[in-house]
PDB file of C-alpha atoms in Angstrom:
ATOM      1  CA  MET A  26      21.436 169.386 -10.155  1.00 49.00           C
ATOM      2  CA  SER A  27      24.703 167.609  -9.288  1.00 61.00           C
ATOM      3  CA  LEU A  28      25.393 169.733  -6.248  1.00 63.00           C
ATOM      4  CA  VAL A  29      22.380 168.570  -4.302  1.00 57.00           C
ATOM      5  CA  PRO A  30      21.469 165.185  -2.945  1.00 58.00           C
ATOM      6  CA  ASP A  31      19.594 162.424  -5.069  1.00 66.00           C
ATOM      7  CA  GLY A  32      16.109 161.188  -3.996  1.00 63.00           C
ATOM      8  CA  LEU A  33      14.369 164.593  -3.566  1.00 62.00           C
ATOM      9  CA  GLY A  34      11.075 163.268  -5.108  1.00 63.00           C
ATOM     10  CA  GLY A  35       9.176 164.331  -8.293  1.00 69.00           C
ATOM     11  CA  GLN A  36      10.476 167.930  -8.476  1.00 67.00           C
ATOM     12  CA  PRO A  37      13.913 167.910  -7.218  1.00 57.00           C
ATOM     13  CA  ARG A  38      14.815 171.442  -8.406  1.00 62.00           C
ATOM     14  CA  HIS A  39      11.900 172.863  -6.512  1.00 62.00           C
ATOM     15  CA  HIS A  40      12.683 170.759  -3.251  1.00 59.00           C
ATOM     16  CA  ALA A  41      16.238 171.802  -3.354  1.00 61.00           C
ATOM     17  CA  GLY A  42      15.375 175.589  -4.051  1.00 68.00           C
ATOM     18  CA  VAL A  43      17.836 175.605  -7.028  1.00 79.00           C
ATOM     19  CA  LEU A  44      18.048 178.948  -8.846  1.00 86.00           C
ATOM     20  CA  PHE A  45      20.864 179.883 -11.237  1.00 84.00           C
ATOM     21  CA  ARG A  46      22.145 182.563 -13.659  1.00 89.00           C
ATOM     22  CA  LEU A  47      25.008 182.698 -15.959  1.00 87.00           C
ATOM     23  CA  ASP A  48      26.907 186.053 -15.707  1.00 89.00           C
ATOM     24  CA  HIS A  49      29.222 187.221 -18.230  1.00 86.00           C
ATOM     25  CA  THR A  50      32.224 189.042 -16.644  1.00 86.00           C
ATOM     26  CA  THR A  51      35.630 190.357 -17.844  1.00 90.00           C
ATOM     27  CA  ALA A  52      37.178 187.421 -16.192  1.00 87.00           C
ATOM     28  CA  GLY A  53      34.931 184.987 -17.986  1.00 85.00           C
ATOM     29  CA  PRO A  54      31.695 183.263 -17.426  1.00 84.00           C
ATOM     30  CA  VAL A  55      30.384 182.827 -13.810  1.00 85.00           C
ATOM     31  CA  LEU A  56      27.667 180.433 -12.903  1.00 82.00           C
ATOM     32  CA  LEU A  57      25.821 181.655  -9.939  1.00 86.00           C
ATOM     33  CA  ILE A  58      23.854 178.803  -8.154  1.00 84.00           C
ATOM     34  CA  GLN A  59      21.515 179.256  -5.246  1.00 84.00           C
ATOM     35  CA  THR A  60      20.088 176.440  -3.224  1.00 81.00           C
ATOM     36  CA  THR A  61      18.322 175.896   0.058  1.00 76.00           C
ATOM     37  CA  LEU A  62      20.262 172.787   0.599  1.00 73.00           C
ATOM     38  CA  PRO A  63      24.011 172.738   1.361  1.00 73.00           C
ATOM     39  CA  PRO A  64      25.770 172.063  -1.981  1.00 71.00           C
ATOM     40  CA  ASP A  65      28.163 169.164  -2.126  1.00 70.00           C
ATOM     41  CA  PRO A  66      31.207 170.141  -4.531  1.00 71.00           C
ATOM     42  CA  ALA A  67      32.490 166.496  -4.288  1.00 71.00           C
ATOM     43  CA  ARG A  68      29.718 165.498  -6.525  1.00 70.00           C
ATOM     44  CA  LEU A  69      31.059 167.557  -9.558  1.00 72.00           C
ATOM     45  CA  PRO A  70      33.590 166.157 -11.964  1.00 74.00           C
ATOM     46  CA  ASP A  71      37.219 166.881 -11.394  1.00 78.00           C
ATOM     47  CA  GLY A  72      38.309 170.197 -12.996  1.00 74.00           C
ATOM     48  CA  TYR A  73      34.858 171.530 -13.305  1.00 72.00           C
ATOM     49  CA  GLY A  74      35.736 174.993 -12.081  1.00 71.00           C
ATOM     50  CA  THR A  75      36.517 177.015  -8.946  1.00 74.00           C
ATOM     51  CA  ILE A  76      33.691 176.702  -6.310  1.00 75.00           C
ATOM     52  CA  ASP A  77      33.048 179.304  -3.740  1.00 77.00           C
ATOM     53  CA  THR A  78      30.039 178.934  -1.341  1.00 78.00           C
ATOM     54  CA  ARG A  79      28.400 181.619   0.812  1.00 82.00           C
ATOM     55  CA  ASP A  80      25.503 181.503   3.122  1.00 83.00           C
ATOM     56  CA  VAL A  81      23.110 184.331   2.465  1.00 84.00           C
ATOM     57  CA  SER A  82      20.798 183.816   5.290  1.00 86.00           C
ATOM     58  CA  PRO A  83      22.542 186.274   7.590  1.00 88.00           C
ATOM     59  CA  LEU A  84      22.298 188.947   5.006  1.00 86.00           C
ATOM     60  CA  LEU A  85      18.620 188.291   4.495  1.00 89.00           C
ATOM     61  CA  LYS A  86      17.743 188.184   8.187  1.00 91.00           C
ATOM     62  CA  ALA A  87      19.507 191.561   8.733  1.00 89.00           C
ATOM     63  CA  LEU A  88      18.019 193.259   5.596  1.00 92.00           C
ATOM     64  CA  PRO A  89      16.318 196.481   6.699  1.00 96.00           C
ATOM     65  CA  THR A  90      13.617 198.280   5.178  1.00 96.00           C
ATOM     66  CA  GLY A  91      14.987 201.433   3.660  1.00 97.00           C
ATOM     67  CA  MET A  92      18.423 200.059   2.518  1.00 96.00           C
ATOM     68  CA  ALA A  93      19.726 200.972  -0.819  1.00 97.00           C
ATOM     69  CA  VAL A  94      20.896 198.076  -2.978  1.00 97.00           C
ATOM     70  CA  HIS A  95      22.162 197.173  -6.326  1.00 97.00           C
ATOM     71  CA  TYR A  96      20.122 194.324  -8.057  1.00 98.00           C
ATOM     72  CA  ARG A  97      20.623 191.999 -10.804  1.00 97.00           C
ATOM     73  CA  ILE A  98      18.142 189.441 -12.255  1.00 98.00           C
ATOM     74  CA  ALA A  99      17.922 187.608 -15.525  1.00 95.00           C
ATOM     75  CA  ALA A 100      14.141 187.221 -15.960  1.00 95.00           C
ATOM     76  CA  ASN A 101      11.608 185.834 -18.368  1.00 93.00           C
ATOM     77  CA  ALA A 102       9.523 188.944 -18.869  1.00 91.00           C
ATOM     78  CA  SER A 103       6.063 187.564 -20.112  1.00 89.00           C
ATOM     79  CA  ARG A 104       2.353 187.660 -19.808  1.00 87.00           C
ATOM     80  CA  ARG A 105      -0.534 185.394 -20.612  1.00 84.00           C
ATOM     81  CA  ALA A 106      -2.327 186.640 -23.911  1.00 82.00           C
ATOM     82  CA  TRP A 107      -6.151 187.000 -23.464  1.00 80.00           C
ATOM     83  CA  LYS A 108      -7.462 187.582 -26.976  1.00 78.00           C
ATOM     84  CA  GLY A 109      -7.385 186.268 -30.380  1.00 76.00           C
ATOM     85  CA  ASP A 110      -5.530 183.141 -31.699  1.00 73.00           C
ATOM     86  CA  SER A 111      -2.912 183.374 -28.906  1.00 72.00           C
ATOM     87  CA  ALA A 112      -5.312 183.326 -26.002  1.00 77.00           C
ATOM     88  CA  GLY A 113      -3.980 181.459 -23.127  1.00 79.00           C
ATOM     89  CA  LYS A 114      -0.483 181.270 -24.423  1.00 83.00           C
ATOM     90  CA  ILE A 115       2.482 182.827 -22.827  1.00 83.00           C
ATOM     91  CA  VAL A 116       3.774 185.878 -24.775  1.00 83.00           C
ATOM     92  CA  ALA A 117       7.327 187.210 -24.346  1.00 85.00           C
ATOM     93  CA  LEU A 118       7.844 191.016 -23.635  1.00 90.00           C
ATOM     94  CA  SER A 119      10.665 193.207 -24.749  1.00 90.00           C
ATOM     95  CA  GLY A 120      11.643 196.795 -24.643  1.00 93.00           C
ATOM     96  CA  GLN A 121       9.404 199.084 -22.524  1.00 96.00           C
ATOM     97  CA  GLN A 122       6.930 196.314 -21.806  1.00 95.00           C
ATOM     98  CA  ALA A 123       9.665 194.257 -20.350  1.00 95.00           C
ATOM     99  CA  GLU A 124      10.756 197.184 -18.203  1.00 97.00           C
ATOM    100  CA  GLN A 125       7.137 197.744 -16.986  1.00 97.00           C
ATOM    101  CA  TRP A 126       6.924 194.015 -16.217  1.00 96.00           C
ATOM    102  CA  TRP A 127      10.034 194.234 -14.086  1.00 98.00           C
ATOM    103  CA  GLN A 128       8.826 197.452 -12.350  1.00 98.00           C
ATOM    104  CA  ARG A 129       5.559 195.570 -11.410  1.00 97.00           C
ATOM    105  CA  LYS A 130       7.343 192.521 -10.172  1.00 98.00           C
ATOM    106  CA  ALA A 131       9.929 194.476  -8.349  1.00 98.00           C
ATOM    107  CA  ASP A 132       7.155 196.489  -6.495  1.00 98.00           C
ATOM    108  CA  ALA A 133       5.227 193.287  -5.671  1.00 98.00           C
ATOM    109  CA  HIS A 134       8.359 191.642  -4.265  1.00 98.00           C
ATOM    110  CA  GLY A 135       9.367 194.628  -1.999  1.00 98.00           C
ATOM    111  CA  LEU A 136      11.879 196.654  -4.162  1.00 98.00           C
ATOM    112  CA  ASP A 137      11.425 200.349  -5.068  1.00 98.00           C
ATOM    113  CA  LEU A 138      13.332 200.781  -8.274  1.00 98.00           C
ATOM    114  CA  ARG A 139      15.465 203.875  -8.526  1.00 98.00           C
ATOM    115  CA  ARG A 140      17.507 202.889 -11.787  1.00 97.00           C
ATOM    116  CA  LEU A 141      16.901 200.315 -14.279  1.00 97.00           C
ATOM    117  CA  ARG A 142      18.995 199.012 -17.163  1.00 97.00           C
ATOM    118  CA  ALA A 143      17.490 196.263 -19.250  1.00 96.00           C
ATOM    119  CA  GLN A 144      19.535 194.119 -21.690  1.00 93.00           C
ATOM    120  CA  PRO A 145      17.941 191.414 -23.850  1.00 88.00           C
ATOM    121  CA  GLN A 146      19.874 188.154 -23.443  1.00 83.00           C
ATOM    122  CA  PRO A 147      19.961 184.997 -25.946  1.00 69.00           C
ATOM    123  CA  ALA A 148      16.804 182.992 -25.681  1.00 68.00           C
ATOM    124  CA  ALA A 149      16.839 179.806 -23.550  1.00 62.00           C
ATOM    125  CA  ARG A 150      15.438 176.852 -25.268  1.00 61.00           C
ATOM    126  CA  GLY A 151      14.218 173.577 -23.901  1.00 59.00           C
ATOM    127  CA  ARG A 152      15.580 170.167 -24.934  1.00 60.00           C
ATOM    128  CA  ALA A 153      12.891 167.639 -24.372  1.00 62.00           C
ATOM    129  CA  VAL A 154       9.963 170.137 -24.755  1.00 59.00           C
ATOM    130  CA  PRO A 155       9.910 172.910 -27.481  1.00 55.00           C
ATOM    131  CA  VAL A 156      10.013 175.861 -25.029  1.00 59.00           C
ATOM    132  CA  ARG A 157      11.561 179.217 -25.573  1.00 64.00           C
ATOM    133  CA  HIS A 158      12.204 181.821 -22.875  1.00 71.00           C
ATOM    134  CA  ALA A 159      12.922 185.270 -23.884  1.00 83.00           C
ATOM    135  CA  ILE A 160      15.430 186.537 -21.290  1.00 90.00           C
ATOM    136  CA  THR A 161      16.184 190.121 -20.030  1.00 94.00           C
ATOM    137  CA  LEU A 162      18.877 190.952 -17.782  1.00 96.00           C
ATOM    138  CA  PHE A 163      17.644 193.762 -15.321  1.00 98.00           C
ATOM    139  CA  GLU A 164      20.190 195.702 -13.303  1.00 98.00           C
ATOM    140  CA  GLY A 165      20.148 198.797 -11.317  1.00 98.00           C
ATOM    141  CA  GLN A 166      19.521 200.303  -7.877  1.00 98.00           C
ATOM    142  CA  ALA A 167      16.581 200.089  -5.552  1.00 98.00           C
ATOM    143  CA  VAL A 168      15.541 200.714  -2.032  1.00 98.00           C
ATOM    144  CA  ILE A 169      14.177 197.821   0.097  1.00 98.00           C
ATOM    145  CA  ALA A 170      10.512 198.871   0.493  1.00 98.00           C
ATOM    146  CA  ASP A 171       9.340 195.649   2.199  1.00 98.00           C
ATOM    147  CA  ALA A 172      12.111 193.482   3.771  1.00 97.00           C
ATOM    148  CA  ASP A 173       9.873 190.691   4.287  1.00 97.00           C
ATOM    149  CA  GLN A 174       8.811 190.440   0.707  1.00 98.00           C
ATOM    150  CA  VAL A 175      12.315 190.695  -0.507  1.00 97.00           C
ATOM    151  CA  ARG A 176      13.336 187.828   2.134  1.00 96.00           C
ATOM    152  CA  THR A 177      10.684 185.630   0.235  1.00 94.00           C
ATOM    153  CA  ALA A 178      11.750 186.652  -3.158  1.00 96.00           C
ATOM    154  CA  VAL A 179      15.464 185.828  -2.907  1.00 94.00           C
ATOM    155  CA  PRO A 180      15.161 182.245  -2.064  1.00 92.00           C
ATOM    156  CA  SER A 181      12.012 181.448  -4.266  1.00 92.00           C
ATOM    157  CA  GLY A 182      12.897 183.638  -7.181  1.00 94.00           C
ATOM    158  CA  ILE A 183      10.797 185.844  -9.415  1.00 96.00           C
ATOM    159  CA  GLY A 184       8.846 185.027 -12.545  1.00 93.00           C
ATOM    160  CA  ARG A 185       8.869 181.988 -14.970  1.00 90.00           C
ATOM    161  CA  GLY A 186      11.608 180.115 -16.487  1.00 86.00           C
ATOM    162  CA  ARG A 187      13.591 179.318 -13.314  1.00 85.00           C
ATOM    163  CA  SER A 188      14.944 176.090 -14.691  1.00 78.00           C
ATOM    164  CA  PHE A 189      16.331 178.112 -17.807  1.00 84.00           C
ATOM    165  CA  GLY A 190      18.399 180.441 -15.617  1.00 86.00           C
ATOM    166  CA  CYS A 191      15.646 183.034 -14.884  1.00 92.00           C
ATOM    167  CA  GLY A 192      14.506 184.390 -11.522  1.00 94.00           C
ATOM    168  CA  LEU A 193      17.602 184.485  -9.365  1.00 95.00           C
ATOM    169  CA  LEU A 194      17.543 188.026  -7.592  1.00 97.00           C
ATOM    170  CA  SER A 195      20.976 189.128  -6.375  1.00 95.00           C
ATOM    171  CA  LEU A 196      21.461 192.085  -4.039  1.00 95.00           C
ATOM    172  CA  ALA A 197      24.257 193.944  -2.788  1.00 92.00           C
ATOM    173  CA  PRO A 198      24.344 196.961  -0.610  1.00 93.00           C
ATOM    174  CA  THR A 199      25.315 200.180  -2.255  1.00 92.00           C
ATOM    175  CA  GLN A 200      28.462 201.924  -1.031  1.00 75.00           C
TER     176      GLN A 200
END
Protein backbone atom coordinates (compact mmCIF):
# COMPACT_ATOMS: atom_id res chain seq x y z
CA MET A 1 0.00 0.00 0.00
CA SER A 2 3.06 2.24 0.06
CA LEU A 3 2.61 3.14 -3.61
CA VAL A 4 -0.74 4.90 -3.09
CA PRO A 5 -1.59 8.00 -1.04
CA ASP A 6 -2.51 7.86 2.64
CA GLY A 7 -5.93 8.96 3.88
CA LEU A 8 -8.11 6.80 1.64
CA GLY A 9 -10.56 5.93 4.40
CA GLY A 10 -11.56 2.67 6.03
CA GLN A 11 -10.86 0.43 3.03
CA PRO A 12 -7.76 1.93 1.39
CA ARG A 13 -6.98 -1.16 -0.73
CA HIS A 14 -10.51 -1.08 -2.17
CA HIS A 15 -10.52 2.70 -2.75
CA ALA A 16 -7.16 2.51 -4.55
CA GLY A 17 -8.25 -0.54 -6.57
CA VAL A 18 -5.10 -2.41 -5.55
CA LEU A 19 -4.62 -5.91 -6.94
CA PHE A 20 -1.34 -7.79 -6.98
CA ARG A 21 0.23 -11.10 -7.95
CA LEU A 22 3.68 -12.55 -7.39
CA ASP A 23 4.95 -14.23 -10.57
CA HIS A 24 8.01 -16.46 -10.53
CA THR A 25 10.02 -16.03 -13.73
CA THR A 26 13.38 -17.35 -14.93
CA ALA A 27 14.81 -13.90 -14.10
CA GLY A 28 13.47 -14.11 -10.54
CA PRO A 29 10.31 -13.03 -8.75
CA VAL A 30 8.20 -10.26 -10.28
CA LEU A 31 5.57 -8.47 -8.22
CA LEU A 32 2.77 -7.16 -10.43
CA ILE A 33 0.70 -4.42 -8.83
CA GLN A 34 -2.38 -2.87 -10.39
CA THR A 35 -4.06 0.23 -8.98
CA THR A 36 -6.67 2.70 -10.17
CA LEU A 37 -4.64 5.56 -8.67
CA PRO A 38 -1.29 6.67 -10.10
CA PRO A 39 1.47 4.91 -8.12
CA ASP A 40 4.14 7.00 -6.41
CA PRO A 41 7.46 5.07 -6.56
CA ALA A 42 9.11 7.75 -4.38
CA ARG A 43 7.14 6.35 -1.42
CA LEU A 44 9.12 3.07 -1.55
CA PRO A 45 12.40 2.55 0.33
CA ASP A 46 15.66 2.99 -1.58
CA GLY A 47 16.80 -0.17 -3.34
CA TYR A 48 13.33 -1.73 -3.26
CA GLY A 49 13.58 -2.90 -6.86
CA THR A 50 13.05 -1.87 -10.44
CA ILE A 51 9.74 -0.14 -11.02
CA ASP A 52 7.98 0.05 -14.37
CA THR A 53 4.52 1.56 -14.75
CA ARG A 54 2.06 1.11 -17.59
CA ASP A 55 -1.40 2.50 -18.21
CA VAL A 56 -3.70 -0.36 -19.24
CA SER A 57 -6.74 1.85 -19.89
CA PRO A 58 -5.98 2.31 -23.64
CA LEU A 59 -5.78 -1.49 -24.03
CA LEU A 60 -9.04 -1.98 -22.14
CA LYS A 61 -10.87 0.71 -24.13
CA ALA A 62 -9.76 -0.82 -27.44
CA LEU A 63 -10.43 -4.43 -26.38
CA PRO A 64 -12.63 -6.00 -29.06
CA THR A 65 -15.03 -8.88 -28.67
CA GLY A 66 -13.58 -11.87 -30.53
CA MET A 67 -9.94 -11.07 -29.74
CA ALA A 68 -7.73 -14.07 -28.86
CA VAL A 69 -5.70 -13.55 -25.68
CA HIS A 70 -3.33 -15.27 -23.30
CA TYR A 71 -4.52 -14.95 -19.69
CA ARG A 72 -3.06 -15.46 -16.23
CA ILE A 73 -4.74 -15.20 -12.85
CA ALA A 74 -3.84 -16.47 -9.39
CA ALA A 75 -7.21 -17.19 -7.85
CA ASN A 76 -8.73 -18.46 -4.63
CA ALA A 77 -11.01 -21.15 -6.08
CA SER A 78 -13.56 -21.68 -3.34
CA ARG A 79 -17.24 -22.08 -2.60
CA ARG A 80 -19.53 -21.78 0.38
CA ALA A 81 -20.52 -25.14 1.92
CA TRP A 82 -24.27 -25.67 2.28
CA LYS A 83 -24.56 -28.90 4.29
CA GLY A 84 -23.21 -30.56 7.40
CA ASP A 85 -20.83 -29.17 9.99
CA SER A 86 -19.18 -26.93 7.39
CA ALA A 87 -22.43 -25.19 6.38
CA GLY A 88 -21.77 -21.52 5.74
CA LYS A 89 -17.99 -21.90 5.70
CA ILE A 90 -15.79 -21.19 2.69
CA VAL A 91 -14.30 -24.40 1.27
CA ALA A 92 -11.19 -24.41 -0.93
CA LEU A 93 -11.41 -26.21 -4.26
CA SER A 94 -8.62 -28.11 -6.01
CA GLY A 95 -8.03 -30.22 -9.09
CA GLN A 96 -10.98 -30.56 -11.45
CA GLN A 97 -13.28 -28.63 -9.08
CA ALA A 98 -10.91 -25.64 -9.19
CA GLU A 99 -10.77 -25.83 -12.99
CA GLN A 100 -14.57 -25.93 -13.18
CA TRP A 101 -14.73 -22.93 -10.80
CA TRP A 102 -12.39 -20.95 -13.10
CA GLN A 103 -14.41 -21.97 -16.18
CA ARG A 104 -17.59 -20.57 -14.54
CA LYS A 105 -15.84 -17.38 -13.40
CA ALA A 106 -14.21 -16.84 -16.81
CA ASP A 107 -17.55 -17.28 -18.58
CA ALA A 108 -19.23 -14.85 -16.15
CA HIS A 109 -16.49 -12.27 -16.77
CA GLY A 110 -16.52 -12.36 -20.58
CA LEU A 111 -13.85 -14.94 -21.41
CA ASP A 112 -14.39 -18.02 -23.57
CA LEU A 113 -11.59 -20.35 -22.45
CA ARG A 114 -9.82 -22.34 -25.16
CA ARG A 115 -6.85 -23.69 -23.19
CA LEU A 116 -6.45 -24.04 -19.45
CA ARG A 117 -3.53 -24.98 -17.25
CA ALA A 118 -4.02 -24.99 -13.49
CA GLN A 119 -1.12 -25.08 -11.02
CA PRO A 120 -1.68 -25.18 -7.26
CA GLN A 121 0.39 -22.51 -5.47
CA PRO A 122 1.53 -22.23 -1.85
CA ALA A 123 -1.35 -21.18 0.41
CA ALA A 124 -1.53 -17.59 1.63
CA ARG A 125 -2.12 -17.10 5.35
CA GLY A 126 -3.36 -14.07 7.21
CA ARG A 127 -1.27 -12.59 10.00
CA ALA A 128 -3.85 -10.86 12.18
CA VAL A 129 -6.75 -13.21 11.40
CA PRO A 130 -6.27 -16.98 11.02
CA VAL A 131 -7.30 -17.10 7.35
CA ARG A 132 -5.92 -19.53 4.78
CA HIS A 133 -6.40 -19.04 1.05
CA ALA A 134 -5.76 -21.96 -1.29
CA ILE A 135 -4.36 -20.41 -4.47
CA THR A 136 -4.36 -21.83 -7.98
CA LEU A 137 -2.55 -20.20 -10.90
CA PHE A 138 -4.70 -20.44 -14.03
CA GLU A 139 -3.04 -19.77 -17.38
CA GLY A 140 -4.08 -20.37 -20.95
CA GLN A 141 -5.74 -18.95 -23.99
CA ALA A 142 -9.19 -17.48 -24.36
CA VAL A 143 -11.32 -15.43 -26.70
CA ILE A 144 -12.97 -12.22 -25.51
CA ALA A 145 -16.67 -13.17 -25.58
CA ASP A 146 -17.91 -9.95 -23.94
CA ALA A 147 -15.47 -7.04 -23.95
CA ASP A 148 -17.55 -4.98 -21.49
CA GLN A 149 -17.46 -7.76 -18.89
CA VAL A 150 -13.69 -8.11 -19.33
CA ARG A 151 -13.27 -4.32 -18.99
CA THR A 152 -15.02 -4.58 -15.61
CA ALA A 153 -13.14 -7.70 -14.44
CA VAL A 154 -9.61 -6.42 -15.08
CA PRO A 155 -9.73 -3.40 -12.72
CA SER A 156 -11.96 -5.02 -10.09
CA GLY A 157 -10.44 -8.51 -9.97
CA ILE A 158 -12.09 -11.92 -9.84
CA GLY A 159 -12.91 -14.06 -6.82
CA ARG A 160 -11.95 -13.92 -3.14
CA GLY A 161 -8.58 -13.26 -1.52
CA ARG A 162 -7.60 -10.05 -3.31
CA SER A 163 -5.59 -8.83 -0.32
CA PHE A 164 -3.63 -12.12 -0.45
CA GLY A 165 -2.48 -11.81 -4.08
CA CYS A 166 -5.52 -13.32 -5.77
CA GLY A 167 -7.82 -11.95 -8.46
CA LEU A 168 -5.49 -9.94 -10.74
CA LEU A 169 -6.38 -10.94 -14.31
CA SER A 170 -3.61 -10.30 -16.84
CA LEU A 171 -4.28 -10.42 -20.57
CA ALA A 172 -1.99 -10.27 -23.60
CA PRO A 173 -2.98 -10.53 -27.27
CA THR A 174 -1.96 -13.80 -28.91
CA GLN A 175 0.43 -13.50 -31.82
